[in-house]
PDB file of C-alpha atoms in Angstrom:
ATOM      1  CA  MET A  16       3.727  -4.535  31.593  1.00 60.00           C
ATOM      2  CA  PRO A  17       5.937  -0.831  31.968  1.00 69.00           C
ATOM      3  CA  ARG A  18       9.290  -1.361  31.122  1.00 80.00           C
ATOM      4  CA  HIS A  19      11.892  -0.254  33.615  1.00 81.00           C
ATOM      5  CA  VAL A  20      13.904   2.800  31.936  1.00 79.00           C
ATOM      6  CA  THR A  21      17.405   3.864  33.413  1.00 86.00           C
ATOM      7  CA  TYR A  22      19.292   7.005  32.328  1.00 86.00           C
ATOM      8  CA  ASN A  23      22.903   7.372  33.142  1.00 94.00           C
ATOM      9  CA  LEU A  24      23.882  10.289  35.341  1.00 95.00           C
ATOM     10  CA  VAL A  25      26.431  12.539  34.258  1.00 97.00           C
ATOM     11  CA  THR A  26      29.243  14.277  36.866  1.00 97.00           C
ATOM     12  CA  SER A  27      30.850  17.337  35.603  1.00 98.00           C
ATOM     13  CA  GLY A  28      34.780  17.487  36.159  1.00 97.00           C
ATOM     14  CA  LYS A  29      33.776  20.668  37.559  1.00 98.00           C
ATOM     15  CA  SER A  30      32.638  18.855  40.686  1.00 97.00           C
ATOM     16  CA  LYS A  31      35.611  19.231  43.977  1.00 96.00           C
ATOM     17  CA  VAL A  32      36.002  19.453  47.235  1.00 95.00           C
ATOM     18  CA  ILE A  33      36.728  22.999  48.958  1.00 90.00           C
ATOM     19  CA  VAL A  34      37.616  23.951  52.560  1.00 89.00           C
ATOM     20  CA  ILE A  35      35.892  26.865  54.191  1.00 84.00           C
ATOM     21  CA  ASP A  36      36.385  27.936  57.800  1.00 82.00           C
ATOM     22  CA  GLY A  37      38.032  24.723  58.253  1.00 87.00           C
ATOM     23  CA  TYR A  38      35.089  22.198  57.256  1.00 87.00           C
ATOM     24  CA  ALA A  39      35.119  20.470  53.704  1.00 90.00           C
ATOM     25  CA  PHE A  40      32.202  20.784  51.077  1.00 90.00           C
ATOM     26  CA  SER A  41      31.645  18.562  48.760  1.00 94.00           C
ATOM     27  CA  ILE A  42      30.343  20.883  45.498  1.00 95.00           C
ATOM     28  CA  ASP A  43      28.542  18.125  43.186  1.00 97.00           C
ATOM     29  CA  ILE A  44      27.365  18.937  39.489  1.00 98.00           C
ATOM     30  CA  PHE A  45      25.208  16.509  37.743  1.00 97.00           C
ATOM     31  CA  ARG A  46      22.645  16.116  35.321  1.00 97.00           C
ATOM     32  CA  LEU A  47      20.880  13.180  33.528  1.00 96.00           C
ATOM     33  CA  GLU A  48      22.338  12.606  30.120  1.00 95.00           C
ATOM     34  CA  THR A  49      18.972  13.049  28.626  1.00 94.00           C
ATOM     35  CA  GLU A  50      18.853  16.836  30.006  1.00 95.00           C
ATOM     36  CA  LYS A  51      20.636  19.833  29.226  1.00 96.00           C
ATOM     37  CA  THR A  52      20.523  21.531  32.318  1.00 98.00           C
ATOM     38  CA  TRP A  53      22.976  20.876  35.593  1.00 98.00           C
ATOM     39  CA  THR A  54      21.913  20.450  39.119  1.00 96.00           C
ATOM     40  CA  LEU A  55      23.995  21.440  42.179  1.00 96.00           C
ATOM     41  CA  GLU A  56      24.218  19.826  45.411  1.00 94.00           C
ATOM     42  CA  VAL A  57      26.662  21.023  48.086  1.00 92.00           C
ATOM     43  CA  VAL A  58      27.145  18.051  50.873  1.00 90.00           C
ATOM     44  CA  ASP A  59      28.488  19.370  54.152  1.00 86.00           C
ATOM     45  CA  TYR A  60      30.923  17.826  56.760  1.00 83.00           C
ATOM     46  CA  ARG A  61      27.864  16.167  58.246  1.00 83.00           C
ATOM     47  CA  ASN A  62      27.077  14.404  54.737  1.00 86.00           C
ATOM     48  CA  THR A  63      24.124  16.420  54.889  1.00 84.00           C
ATOM     49  CA  SER A  64      22.638  17.345  51.357  1.00 87.00           C
ATOM     50  CA  HIS A  65      21.919  20.969  50.442  1.00 88.00           C
ATOM     51  CA  VAL A  66      20.512  20.759  46.788  1.00 91.00           C
ATOM     52  CA  TRP A  67      19.613  23.801  44.823  1.00 92.00           C
ATOM     53  CA  GLU A  68      16.001  24.223  43.124  1.00 91.00           C
ATOM     54  CA  GLU A  69      17.439  26.491  40.423  1.00 94.00           C
ATOM     55  CA  GLN A  70      18.973  24.678  37.446  1.00 96.00           C
ATOM     56  CA  PHE A  71      21.598  25.912  35.729  1.00 97.00           C
ATOM     57  CA  THR A  72      22.608  25.991  31.816  1.00 98.00           C
ATOM     58  CA  SER A  73      26.614  25.132  32.529  1.00 98.00           C
ATOM     59  CA  ASP A  74      28.457  23.498  35.227  1.00 98.00           C
ATOM     60  CA  VAL A  75      30.500  26.414  35.250  1.00 98.00           C
ATOM     61  CA  LYS A  76      27.535  28.583  36.429  1.00 98.00           C
ATOM     62  CA  ALA A  77      26.686  26.247  39.183  1.00 97.00           C
ATOM     63  CA  LEU A  78      30.317  26.032  40.318  1.00 96.00           C
ATOM     64  CA  ASP A  79      30.465  29.987  40.236  1.00 96.00           C
ATOM     65  CA  VAL A  80      27.168  30.008  42.394  1.00 94.00           C
ATOM     66  CA  ALA A  81      28.336  27.146  44.874  1.00 92.00           C
ATOM     67  CA  THR A  82      31.737  28.924  45.429  1.00 90.00           C
ATOM     68  CA  LYS A  83      30.349  32.241  45.643  1.00 90.00           C
ATOM     69  CA  THR A  84      27.476  31.199  48.183  1.00 88.00           C
ATOM     70  CA  ILE A  85      29.951  29.299  50.432  1.00 84.00           C
ATOM     71  CA  GLU A  86      32.816  31.972  50.441  1.00 83.00           C
ATOM     72  CA  THR A  87      30.291  34.873  50.996  1.00 87.00           C
ATOM     73  CA  GLU A  88      28.067  33.227  53.468  1.00 82.00           C
ATOM     74  CA  GLY A  89      30.733  31.042  54.907  1.00 81.00           C
ATOM     75  CA  ALA A  90      29.836  27.299  56.612  1.00 79.00           C
ATOM     76  CA  LEU A  91      27.659  28.369  59.669  1.00 76.00           C
ATOM     77  CA  PRO A  92      24.601  28.678  57.217  1.00 73.00           C
ATOM     78  CA  PHE A  93      24.906  25.174  55.882  1.00 72.00           C
ATOM     79  CA  MET A  94      25.391  23.866  59.509  1.00 70.00           C
ATOM     80  CA  ARG A  95      22.487  25.321  61.276  1.00 66.00           C
ATOM     81  CA  GLY A  96      20.101  22.757  59.786  1.00 59.00           C
ATOM     82  CA  ASN A  97      17.179  25.714  59.643  1.00 56.00           C
ATOM     83  CA  ASN A  98      17.490  25.087  55.515  1.00 53.00           C
ATOM     84  CA  VAL A  99      17.074  21.207  55.648  1.00 53.00           C
ATOM     85  CA  ILE A 100      13.815  19.726  55.101  1.00 52.00           C
ATOM     86  CA  PRO A 101      14.132  16.112  56.884  1.00 54.00           C
ATOM     87  CA  PHE A 102      12.833  12.982  55.227  1.00 50.00           C
ATOM     88  CA  ARG A 103       9.686  11.793  56.911  1.00 55.00           C
ATOM     89  CA  GLN A 104      10.285   9.021  59.382  1.00 53.00           C
ATOM     90  CA  ALA A 105       8.608   5.947  59.253  1.00 56.00           C
ATOM     91  CA  GLN A 106       5.676   5.305  61.591  1.00 57.00           C
ATOM     92  CA  SER A 107       6.674   2.864  64.130  1.00 54.00           C
ATOM     93  CA  ASP A 108       3.561   0.528  65.573  1.00 52.00           C
ATOM     94  CA  VAL A 109       4.753   0.612  68.980  1.00 52.00           C
ATOM     95  CA  PRO A 110       3.361   2.977  71.754  1.00 52.00           C
TER      96      PRO A 110
END
């Protein structure tokens, strides 16, 4: 029987909340304790998660990319929804 393996998630101290155009964005930077690269996630005011495909060699680089992207692009691109891939919904048996 396979054993269940768990890994600890390391959250960077560089994670923070910033306000752009009156909207709060949570910049979350994290990695598995067994990994060296960092993942960047920005959560908008609607609680929609925007995760970068790129992995970062440092949490400082991840924060820099997030901050520059939000400040350059503004809040609107995050709010449009055209860059969000929705989760599949379970098929209902009801017609």
